[in-house]
Amino acid sequence: MRIKTTSDYMQSLQHLSPTIYYRGEKIADVTTHPATAPHVRAVGMTYALANQEKYADLATATSHLTGRTISRFTHVHQNVEDLLKKVKLLRVLGQKTGTCFQRCVGFDGINATYSVAWEMDKKYGTGYLERFKKWLVHIQDENLTVVGAMTDPKGDRSKGPADQPDPDQYLHVVERREDGLVIRGAKLHMTGAVNSHEILIMPTTAMNESSKDYAVVCAVPVDAPGITMIFGRQANDSRRDLKENIDVGKPSFGIVGGEAVIVFEDVFVPWERVFMDGETDFTGLLVYRFAAHHRANYGACKTGLMDVLTGAVTYLAQAQGTANGSHVRDKVTEMIHLSETLYSSSIACSAEGVPTPSGAYMVDTMLANVCKHNVTRFHFEVARLAVDLAGGFIATMPGEHDLDSEEVGHLVEKYFSGVAGIPVKDRIKIGRLIEAMTGGTAMVESMHGAGSPQAQRIMIFREGKLNEKVKLAKALAGIPRREK
Amino acid sequence: MRIKTTSDYMQSLQHLSPTIYYRGEKIADVTTHPATAPHVRAVGMTYALANQEKYADLATATSHLTGRTISRFTHVHQNVEDLLKKVKLLRVLGQKTGTCFQRCVGFDGINATYSVAWEMDKKYGTGYLERFKKWLVHIQDENLTVVGAMTDPKGDRSKGPADQPDPDQYLHVVERREDGLVIRGAKLHMTGAVNSHEILIMPTTAMNESSKDYAVVCAVPVDAPGITMIFGRQANDSRRDLKENIDVGKPSFGIVGGEAVIVFEDVFVPWERVFMDGETDFTGLLVYRFAAHHRANYGACKTGLMDVLTGAVTYLAQAQGTANGSHVRDKVTEMIHLSETLYSSSIACSAEGVPTPSGAYMVDTMLANVCKHNVTRFHFEVARLAVDLAGGFIATMPGEHDLDSEEVGHLVEKYFSGVAGIPVKDRIKIGRLIEAMTGGTAMVESMHGAGSPQAQRIMIFREGKLNEKVKLAKALAGIPRREK
Amino acid sequence: MRIKTTSDYMQSLQHLSPTIYYRGEKIADVTTHPATAPHVRAVGMTYALANQEKYADLATATSHLTGRTISRFTHVHQNVEDLLKKVKLLRVLGQKTGTCFQRCVGFDGINATYSVAWEMDKKYGTGYLERFKKWLVHIQDENLTVVGAMTDPKGDRSKGPADQPDPDQYLHVVERREDGLVIRGAKLHMTGAVNSHEILIMPTTAMNESSKDYAVVCAVPVDAPGITMIFGRQANDSRRDLKENIDVGKPSFGIVGGEAVIVFEDVFVPWERVFMDGETDFTGLLVYRFAAHHRANYGACKTGLMDVLTGAVTYLAQAQGTANGSHVRDKVTEMIHLSETLYSSSIACSAEGVPTPSGAYMVDTMLANVCKHNVTRFHFEVARLAVDLAGGFIATMPGEHDLDSEEVGHLVEKYFSGVAGIPVKDRIKIGRLIEAMTGGTAMVESMHGAGSPQAQRIMIFREGKLNEKVKLAKALAGIPRREK
Amino acid sequence: MRIKTTSDYMQSLQHLSPTIYYRGEKIADVTTHPATAPHVRAVGMTYALANQEKYADLATATSHLTGRTISRFTHVHQNVEDLLKKVKLLRVLGQKTGTCFQRCVGFDGINATYSVAWEMDKKYGTGYLERFKKWLVHIQDENLTVVGAMTDPKGDRSKGPADQPDPDQYLHVVERREDGLVIRGAKLHMTGAVNSHEILIMPTTAMNESSKDYAVVCAVPVDAPGITMIFGRQANDSRRDLKENIDVGKPSFGIVGGEAVIVFEDVFVPWERVFMDGETDFTGLLVYRFAAHHRANYGACKTGLMDVLTGAVTYLAQAQGTANGSHVRDKVTEMIHLSETLYSSSIACSAEGVPTPSGAYMVDTMLANVCKHNVTRFHFEVARLAVDLAGGFIATMPGEHDLDSEEVGHLVEKYFSGVAGIPVKDRIKIGRLIEAMTGGTAMVESMHGAGSPQAQRIMIFREGKLNEKVKLAKALAGIPRREK
C-alpha cells in the first residue's frame, strides 16, 4: 500500500486536479477547502484505522490476487469471515466519524464488477476479468479511493433510458474508437467523488437490448478531461464554510458523504479500463449484486452512527439531571434496540453469504435488502427519540459567538448550566452534535443511499418465494395437492 | 385595532428598542435583519388575513370586553364556536406561512390568565382580573403581539426551583416595592419574542409554598430596562443570513418561530401589570390551562404545514414523472391520513370545549393532550414520508449559485430536468422547500413546542379515569361489587 | 315506541320466525339459543339505556317526522348535536356491552337512504322519499331493530357484478311484478341479522349502467319467504354454546355482532318497500354516505371497548401487584392515548357535520374515513398492549371446571392467587375477559367492519384536495403561477 | 437414539403415567385425547425430521459426550455452526407444524445448565457437571423429550420469593434427605409438559442469599409421585375437543405448545438428579443463559409460522381474485420484510456466538434479546396484516357442519365461491388456518414465551454499554477527556 496514512492520502489528493464547483466557484484544494475537508478527514480515518493494531485485522486483508496486505476497502471478499469483518469495520468507522466514510461505494462496485466480469467472460468469451484484475491490483497496491458511480439523472422517470427526450439522462457511449470509448452523461449524488482517486462507472438499472450503449462499466481518474463535478449543499453547510467550530456539531467530520454531481462531457476511456460494453443482459445482475452489498453495509455504518447518538443523548441527560427518569431510560433502551436490530441484519446477511462462480462472496440478498429497508425506518425513529430526549434546546440554542461574546457570554453560561461539574460548553457541544446528526441531510442520505425504500420492497417481494409458502400453508390446512 | 396591516405591524416594531443579540452582535431592526425578518413576515400574515374578506370571520372576533372588532389572537374564547374558529384559522395560517406565526403563545397565555385570575380573585379577594382586563383591552385595541413566556432554564432538573444552587434558574421576584415588583431570571425557547410588543410572564410549572417568589404572572414591554434577548440558531440559518433566496426553501418565511432566550436582570414591573404574586396553589392550574390550549393548537397549525408538505411532494412527483406510481399514491395517502388524524383532535377538543367559572371557554384537556402527543409522532412520520418521496435529490442538490453560474449553470439545468414543461428551477425550489420543512429545527420545534412528549403522557394518564374503567371491566366480567 | 324494554324486545323476536342455521342445525328461538342470546342481550342494552334517566338524552331523540320520542337508533340526524350525541351514546354502549350492539348498521342505512332518496326524487321525480318516510315512521313507532345489508359475496373480485360467472354473486332483481320486485343473492357478514326485525338492503358498491338490476334498495322482514340465514362461527364459540360461564370472558354479551350470511332466494318485495330500483348513478352516493356514517361510529363504540380493556388490564395489574411499575403505567397511558385519538375523529367528523339537501346531516367524510382507518391500526395495538400487560396467564389458564374441581380446584386457587384481598376467581374472570376481547373475531371485526382498510385509503386519497395543496406549496416556494 | 420415529415417541408416552387434568377431568392417554394429541404430533415432527435425508443434518448432531448421533434437541452446542443449524431447524419445524414443537425449552435448559454446572464446580468444587452429563447421556441415548420448567407463579409480584405470604409461590426445597431433596411449588405455562418424558426444573429469577432453598436445579420424570398437571385452555379449544376438522384450522397440529401448570407437592428428587442446590449466586447466570438461548429461538420458529401465514394469505388472495392488487402485494411484502427482519436476529446472535468456559457455545445475548423483543411486535403486526388481507370472511364464516349440511351446504358452496378452479372448501380451509394462527392464544404465546417484553428491555439497557457510547459522542463533539 503506497498510501498508508491519512497524511499520505491528503498529499495524494493534492497531486490530482479535478474540476469541482461549489456554490458557483471552483475548489482548488479539497483537503483544505472548508466544504470538502471534513469529508477528506472521514476517508482519512479508513487509512488511519489500518495502522492501529486494535483494528488492523478488520481494516486490512490479504489480496487473493497478490498475497499482499491491502486495505479491506480494496478487497474482493473470499469467504464469510471477510463479509463479517467488513460489517464490524464499518460499525467502528461509523462510531469514529459519526458520518459516511465514503469508501464503501467503490468497494461494493469492485466486488460486484469482479464476479459479473467472470460470468460475462464465461458466457461471451470476453476478457473483462483480466482487465479488471489488473486495474484492481493497481488500486490495491496504491491503496486508492474509488468512487462507485451508479445513479443517473433519469429525467422523466416514466420513461426508460432510450426514450428520454435528452439521450444523456442516462450515461452512455457516444463513440467507440480503436483505443477506447467516449462516454457522456452524469451521475448524481456521488458520495466521496471530489476526494476519490478513481471513478468506477456502472449502469444504474437493468437494461434491455435497446439500451446497448447504456450498458457500460469502466474506470476513469477523477481528473480525466471532460469531467466536471458540482458539490452539493448539505444541512447547515454555511456554518461549516464559515469555519464555525462548535456550531457545526462535528468539528472534524461532515454530515454525510460529501455528495457531488459528476458530469461526463465526452470523456475518453481506454479499453483496458472498460469492463462491460453492451452486455445488457448482465446489467441487472451487476446492479443486483452491487445493491445487495451496499444495502448490507448500511446496517453496520448507520448502527455506528446510532451508537454515537445514543451516547450523546445519554450524556446530555446526565448534564441535565434527567438520566435516571424511567421514560429516559426507556427511550434510550429503544434506541439501542433499534440499532441492534439493524446491526443484526448486516451480520445475518454476511453470515449467510455464499460464493459466486468467480469465488467472490455475496451476502444473502434477501437479508441485505431487509437490512437497508429497516435503515429507512429505524434511523428516523432513533433520530426522533434523540430529539425527544435532547429537548427543544437543540433548536433554539444561542450560537458559539454568543457564548464567546463579552456582552452576553456570561448570560449563556449562567442560563445553560445544568448539573454541577459538567461544563456548559460541553453541554452545548453535545447539543450541537445531536442537532447535526438528526436533521436534514443526515436523514435523507439514510433514506435514499443504497436505494430508496421502494427499491428494497421490490426485491423483498421478488425473493419472497411465495409459491413455497403457499405450499406450506396448504399442507397445514389439509388441502390436498393438485395438478396446477 | 390600531395596528391593522402587516406594514403597520412592522412600523410599530421599529418604534421599539429591545436589546437583541444574535451570533454575538446586536440586531438593530428586526424587520430588516435577515435573521428575524422572516419571522416578522410570518406574524405579519396574522394581521394581513384579518383584512381579507375570505378569512375575516376566522381572523377577527368581537371583544366581550368592549364589543369592538379585534384580532382573534387577542380574544378570550366565549364559546365552542370561538374554539373551532381558532383551529381553522391556525390551519390556514400554517398553510399560508409553512411555519410558526407565533401569536398563539400569547393568545393562550391571555386565555389561561383570564380564567385563573377570576378564580384567584374569588378565593383570595385579589383584584387580578380587573387589572388584567385593563391590560387586555389595551392589547386588543392596539392589536399588539404578545409573547407568552413560560419555560425557565431549570438548571439541574433533578432539583426544584427552590433547591437550585443558582436561585435564578427559575424566574422569580427579587424585590417588592411600593410601585411594583422586580424580577430576575430567564425564559428559554421564546417563540416570537424578538418581534413581539409585550411579554406575558407565567410560571413554568406547578409550585408549592416554598416557591412563593416564583409564582408570578405579569406583563412587561419587550424593551423594558433589564431585558436582554439572545436569538437562537436554526437549521440552515446562515443561508438565510447570506440572503440566499432559493436555497432557504421558503424565501418569505422562517423555519420555525424565531426562538430567543429572554434574560430578565432585575426588571421592574408596576403593580397594574402584575396578575399573580405568590398564589402558588394556582400555578398548576395556570400551566394546565395554558398547556391545554396550546397543545390543542398544534394539531391545527402543524396540519397546515403538513398540507404544504403533501402538496410539495405531489408536485415533485409530477415533475419527476412518478406521480402515478401506486407506492407514491399510497405514501401521499398516508401523509393525508396522518394530517387529518391530527386535525381531528384539534377539532374534537374544541367541539368538546367547556366554560370555566369566568365564562372563558376551555378545550377538553384530555383530547388536547392527545392532540399534541400525536404531533410528536406524526409530524416526524409525515416528514419521513416526504423525504422518501422527494428522493436523495433534496440532500445533494447543487446550490442556487451553481444554477446561476456561467460555468456549470447549464449542466445543472440539463441534468436536473424532469418531465417536459416543468421548469428545472421550480423543481429545485420545491426540493428546497421540502428540505427546509423536514430537517432539523422544524422537527425539533414540533416535538417540544407546547411541551415535550412526556408532559402529555403524564396528563393523559392522570386524566384517564382508571377507576371508572376498572368498574366497567369488572361489570362485564361478572365480578360482583365489593366494598373497597 | 311500542318496544320499550329489553324484555319487550325479546318477546317481539319470539313472534318472528326467521330461518336460521348454525353449525348445520336450525335455531328455533334466538333469545334463548346460546349462540345468539348474547347478541340479543347486547341489542337489548340499546333499549334499556333509553329508560335510564342518565342516558335518555343520548339514547332517544325527537322524530322530525312525527314529533314523537323515538330511539336514537331510528332517528335521521337533524343537526350537529344529533351527530355528537350519537357518538357519545355509542361509546357508552361499547363500555356497557364490551361488544357490538348491532343497531348502527340499520341506523346508518336509514340515514344514507333518506338523503339519497330526496336527491333521486329531485332528479328523477320518483317518490322514494315518501315511501321511505312511511316505512321509517313504522320503524320509529314500533322501535324496531333494522339490519343494514350491504356486503355482497362478490365472487371473483377481479370482476364486476355483471361479469361474474354466477350472476347472483351480487344481489339483484330477478323479476319486476305489478306489486313489487323479486330479488336474489346473498349478503355476507350481516351484523345482528338473526335478531333484527327488518332488513334494509343496499347495493355494495358504485355501479354503472350495465348493472341496473343490481341497483336496488328495499326493506324486507327478516322472516320473509325465501330468506335463509347462516350464523357464523366466532372465536371460542363452543365455550359459549356449552354455556360455560367464566371461560367465555363476557358472560352476558358476545364477542362481536353475531354475524350471519343472509341468502335471498327469490324474495318478494312490495313496491312500497322499494327505495331505489335501477338508479345506478346514485349507488355510489348511497354507499359513500352509508360508509361515512358507519366509519364515524367505529371511533366511538371501539373506544368504549378499549375503555373496558384498559380497565381490565389495570385491575389485573392491581391483582398481580404490578400496577405501579413505570412500564405498566406507560403502557396503560398508551392505551388511553390511542383510545382517545380514535374518539377524537368520531367527535371531529360529527362536529364538522353538514346538512345534505334533504336536511339530514352528514358527518365530514374525510374525518370519518380517517377515524375508521385508525381503528384498523389502533385497536390491534391496544389489544397488543393489553396482551403484554395481562401476561401469558390469559393463554394458559386452567378452565372454570378445573377451578371447580374437587381434585385440582384448591391447586388453582393456591397458585393463581396474587395480591391479598383480590379473589382468585376475580383475577381469572378478568383474565378471561381480556382473552375474549383481544383474540380472533373481536379483532377481525374491528379491521373489516365498516369497510376494510384499503377502502378508507381510497377515499382519503380521493378527498385529499391535492391540487389545492400543490398550490400552497408552490406559493411558499416562490414558484410563479402559470397557466396549466 | 432409542426413540427414533413419531410412532416410537407416542408409544413411549403411553408407557408413562402422569397425572393430568383438563377441564376438571383426568386425561388418560395424551396421544389420543383430543386436547393433547395435536401437541404430541407437533413434537412427533421433531423425531420425524431426523429421519428425512433432507433435514437430517439439521435435525441431528454428534454428541460431544459419546460421539453418537443424537437428536439436535438433546445436544450441547459446540460451535457457531451448531447454533446456526439449530436456527434453521427451528424455522423448518415452524413451517411444517405452524405451531410450537415444544422441545426448545428443555434444549435450552440443558445448554444453560451444562455451562453453569461447569462454573459452579469450578468455584465450589461441587460435582454437578458429572451428574448432569450422566443424566444427559441418558436423555441423548433414549432421545427423550425434556420440558424445561422455569416460570413460578410469583404470587404478589411486588414481593420476592422469601417475602410471599405463601412460601410455595416459588418452587423450593422443603426437605433435604440423605438420598435426595424434596421440592414443593408449581411452574406455570409449561410448554409441552404433558407430553414430555422428563422435567428439568430451574429457578425463575436471580436470587439472593435469603432464598437459598429456592436455588434449585434438578430433573424429575413427568410421572414422579406428587406431580399434578393441569392443562390450560386455548383459543377455540372446544372445536378441537369436539374433533372438528376444518374449523380447528390446523387439523394436525395445535395452536401453541400445549401449556400446563405443573404442581409439585413434596416431590422427591435423588441427589444424582440435582444440579444446583443453594448456589444462589449462579441463579442469575442460569436464567440469563437460558433466556438468551430461548429468545434466540423465537426469531426462527416464529419466522416459520409467519412463512405459513404469508403463504396462506397469498393463496386466499389468489382464491378471491385480488392477488395482483398493488396494496395486496405491498402488504405481503411487509409480511415478508418483518419475517426476515426477525430471522436476521436469530441468525446474527448465532453467528456471533461465543464459547463459555465449559466449551458450550452461547449466542450473543444482546442480539438474542433484540430478537425476542421484535417477536413481541412483529408477530402481531404480521397477524394484523394477515387479518387485513384475509378479510372479514375469517370471522363470520359458516362452520364445517353448515358446509356439510343438506339444507344449507349448497348455499355456502354457492356464496363462498371465488375464482374459478379453486374449490370452496379449500378457500374455507385456508380461512380457518388464518383464523387459528392470528387469534388469541397464538399471539399471547408469542408475546410472553421466552420472557415478556419488559424482560428483554431490561437486558437491552443493561448490555447497551452506555459509557462507551458516551465516550464516542464526546470524542466527536470535541469534548476533551477529563478525570471523572
PDB file of N, CA and C in Angstrom, chain C residues 392-418:
ATOM      1  N   GLY C 392     -48.778 -14.070  30.105  1.00  0.00           N
ATOM      2  CA  GLY C 392     -49.027 -15.350  29.453  1.00  0.00           C
ATOM      3  C   GLY C 392     -50.250 -16.044  30.038  1.00  0.00           C
ATOM      4  N   PHE C 393     -50.496 -15.737  31.272  1.00  0.00           N
ATOM      5  CA  PHE C 393     -51.678 -16.133  32.028  1.00  0.00           C
ATOM      6  C   PHE C 393     -52.947 -16.324  31.185  1.00  0.00           C
ATOM      7  N   ILE C 394     -53.246 -15.326  30.343  1.00  0.00           N
ATOM      8  CA  ILE C 394     -54.529 -15.414  29.630  1.00  0.00           C
ATOM      9  C   ILE C 394     -54.522 -16.485  28.530  1.00  0.00           C
ATOM     10  N   ALA C 395     -53.376 -17.068  28.278  1.00  0.00           N
ATOM     11  CA  ALA C 395     -53.325 -18.097  27.234  1.00  0.00           C
ATOM     12  C   ALA C 395     -53.155 -19.493  27.794  1.00  0.00           C
ATOM     13  N   THR C 396     -52.883 -19.587  29.069  1.00  0.00           N
ATOM     14  CA  THR C 396     -52.553 -20.906  29.610  1.00  0.00           C
ATOM     15  C   THR C 396     -53.349 -21.257  30.862  1.00  0.00           C
ATOM     16  N   MET C 397     -54.255 -20.360  31.210  1.00  0.00           N
ATOM     17  CA  MET C 397     -55.059 -20.577  32.419  1.00  0.00           C
ATOM     18  C   MET C 397     -55.860 -21.870  32.369  1.00  0.00           C
ATOM     19  N   PRO C 398     -55.940 -22.546  33.495  1.00  0.00           N
ATOM     20  CA  PRO C 398     -56.889 -23.659  33.593  1.00  0.00           C
ATOM     21  C   PRO C 398     -58.307 -23.113  33.400  1.00  0.00           C
ATOM     22  N   GLY C 399     -59.232 -24.017  33.090  1.00  0.00           N
ATOM     23  CA  GLY C 399     -60.606 -23.598  32.858  1.00  0.00           C
ATOM     24  C   GLY C 399     -61.430 -23.554  34.131  1.00  0.00           C
ATOM     25  N   GLU C 400     -62.664 -23.093  33.981  1.00  0.00           N
ATOM     26  CA  GLU C 400     -63.510 -22.968  35.163  1.00  0.00           C
ATOM     27  C   GLU C 400     -63.848 -24.326  35.769  1.00  0.00           C
ATOM     28  N   HIS C 401     -63.829 -25.365  34.943  1.00  0.00           N
ATOM     29  CA  HIS C 401     -64.100 -26.696  35.507  1.00  0.00           C
ATOM     30  C   HIS C 401     -62.963 -27.142  36.413  1.00  0.00           C
ATOM     31  N   ASP C 402     -61.742 -26.712  36.079  1.00  0.00           N
ATOM     32  CA  ASP C 402     -60.619 -27.011  36.966  1.00  0.00           C
ATOM     33  C   ASP C 402     -60.767 -26.262  38.285  1.00  0.00           C
ATOM     34  N   LEU C 403     -61.215 -25.029  38.152  1.00  0.00           N
ATOM     35  CA  LEU C 403     -61.388 -24.183  39.339  1.00  0.00           C
ATOM     36  C   LEU C 403     -62.407 -24.816  40.283  1.00  0.00           C
ATOM     37  N   ASP C 404     -63.411 -25.432  39.689  1.00  0.00           N
ATOM     38  CA  ASP C 404     -64.483 -26.029  40.489  1.00  0.00           C
ATOM     39  C   ASP C 404     -64.205 -27.474  40.896  1.00  0.00           C
ATOM     40  N   SER C 405     -63.128 -28.023  40.349  1.00  0.00           N
ATOM     41  CA  SER C 405     -62.868 -29.448  40.572  1.00  0.00           C
ATOM     42  C   SER C 405     -62.454 -29.742  42.011  1.00  0.00           C
ATOM     43  N   GLU C 406     -62.935 -30.839  42.511  1.00  0.00           N
ATOM     44  CA  GLU C 406     -62.543 -31.244  43.866  1.00  0.00           C
ATOM     45  C   GLU C 406     -61.074 -31.641  43.903  1.00  0.00           C
ATOM     46  N   GLU C 407     -60.619 -32.259  42.812  1.00  0.00           N
ATOM     47  CA  GLU C 407     -59.241 -32.757  42.793  1.00  0.00           C
ATOM     48  C   GLU C 407     -58.214 -31.627  42.659  1.00  0.00           C
ATOM     49  N   VAL C 408     -58.456 -30.702  41.747  1.00  0.00           N
ATOM     50  CA  VAL C 408     -57.405 -29.712  41.487  1.00  0.00           C
ATOM     51  C   VAL C 408     -57.813 -28.266  41.773  1.00  0.00           C
ATOM     52  N   GLY C 409     -59.087 -28.064  42.131  1.00  0.00           N
ATOM     53  CA  GLY C 409     -59.565 -26.694  42.381  1.00  0.00           C
ATOM     54  C   GLY C 409     -58.708 -25.960  43.398  1.00  0.00           C
ATOM     55  N   HIS C 410     -58.312 -26.657  44.459  1.00  0.00           N
ATOM     56  CA  HIS C 410     -57.519 -25.989  45.501  1.00  0.00           C
ATOM     57  C   HIS C 410     -56.124 -25.615  44.968  1.00  0.00           C
ATOM     58  N   LEU C 411     -55.618 -26.398  44.016  1.00  0.00           N
ATOM     59  CA  LEU C 411     -54.303 -26.067  43.450  1.00  0.00           C
ATOM     60  C   LEU C 411     -54.395 -24.803  42.593  1.00  0.00           C
ATOM     61  N   VAL C 412     -55.467 -24.709  41.824  1.00  0.00           N
ATOM     62  CA  VAL C 412     -55.670 -23.494  41.038  1.00  0.00           C
ATOM     63  C   VAL C 412     -55.793 -22.295  41.974  1.00  0.00           C
ATOM     64  N   GLU C 413     -56.600 -22.454  42.969  1.00  0.00           N
ATOM     65  CA  GLU C 413     -56.785 -21.379  43.963  1.00  0.00           C
ATOM     66  C   GLU C 413     -55.434 -20.944  44.547  1.00  0.00           C
ATOM     67  N   LYS C 414     -54.633 -21.940  44.899  1.00  0.00           N
ATOM     68  CA  LYS C 414     -53.359 -21.650  45.566  1.00  0.00           C
ATOM     69  C   LYS C 414     -52.394 -20.951  44.612  1.00  0.00           C
ATOM     70  N   TYR C 415     -52.257 -21.472  43.421  1.00  0.00           N
ATOM     71  CA  TYR C 415     -51.176 -20.991  42.563  1.00  0.00           C
ATOM     72  C   TYR C 415     -51.575 -19.871  41.608  1.00  0.00           C
ATOM     73  N   PHE C 416     -52.836 -19.494  41.634  1.00  0.00           N
ATOM     74  CA  PHE C 416     -53.226 -18.312  40.858  1.00  0.00           C
ATOM     75  C   PHE C 416     -53.615 -17.143  41.753  1.00  0.00           C
ATOM     76  N   SER C 417     -53.279 -17.256  43.017  1.00  0.00           N
ATOM     77  CA  SER C 417     -53.557 -16.131  43.909  1.00  0.00           C
ATOM     78  C   SER C 417     -52.524 -15.039  43.645  1.00  0.00           C
ATOM     79  N   GLY C 418     -52.920 -13.799  43.928  1.00  0.00           N
ATOM     80  CA  GLY C 418     -51.995 -12.693  43.730  1.00  0.00           C
ATOM     81  C   GLY C 418     -51.936 -11.836  44.981  1.00  0.00           C
TER      82      GLY C 418
END
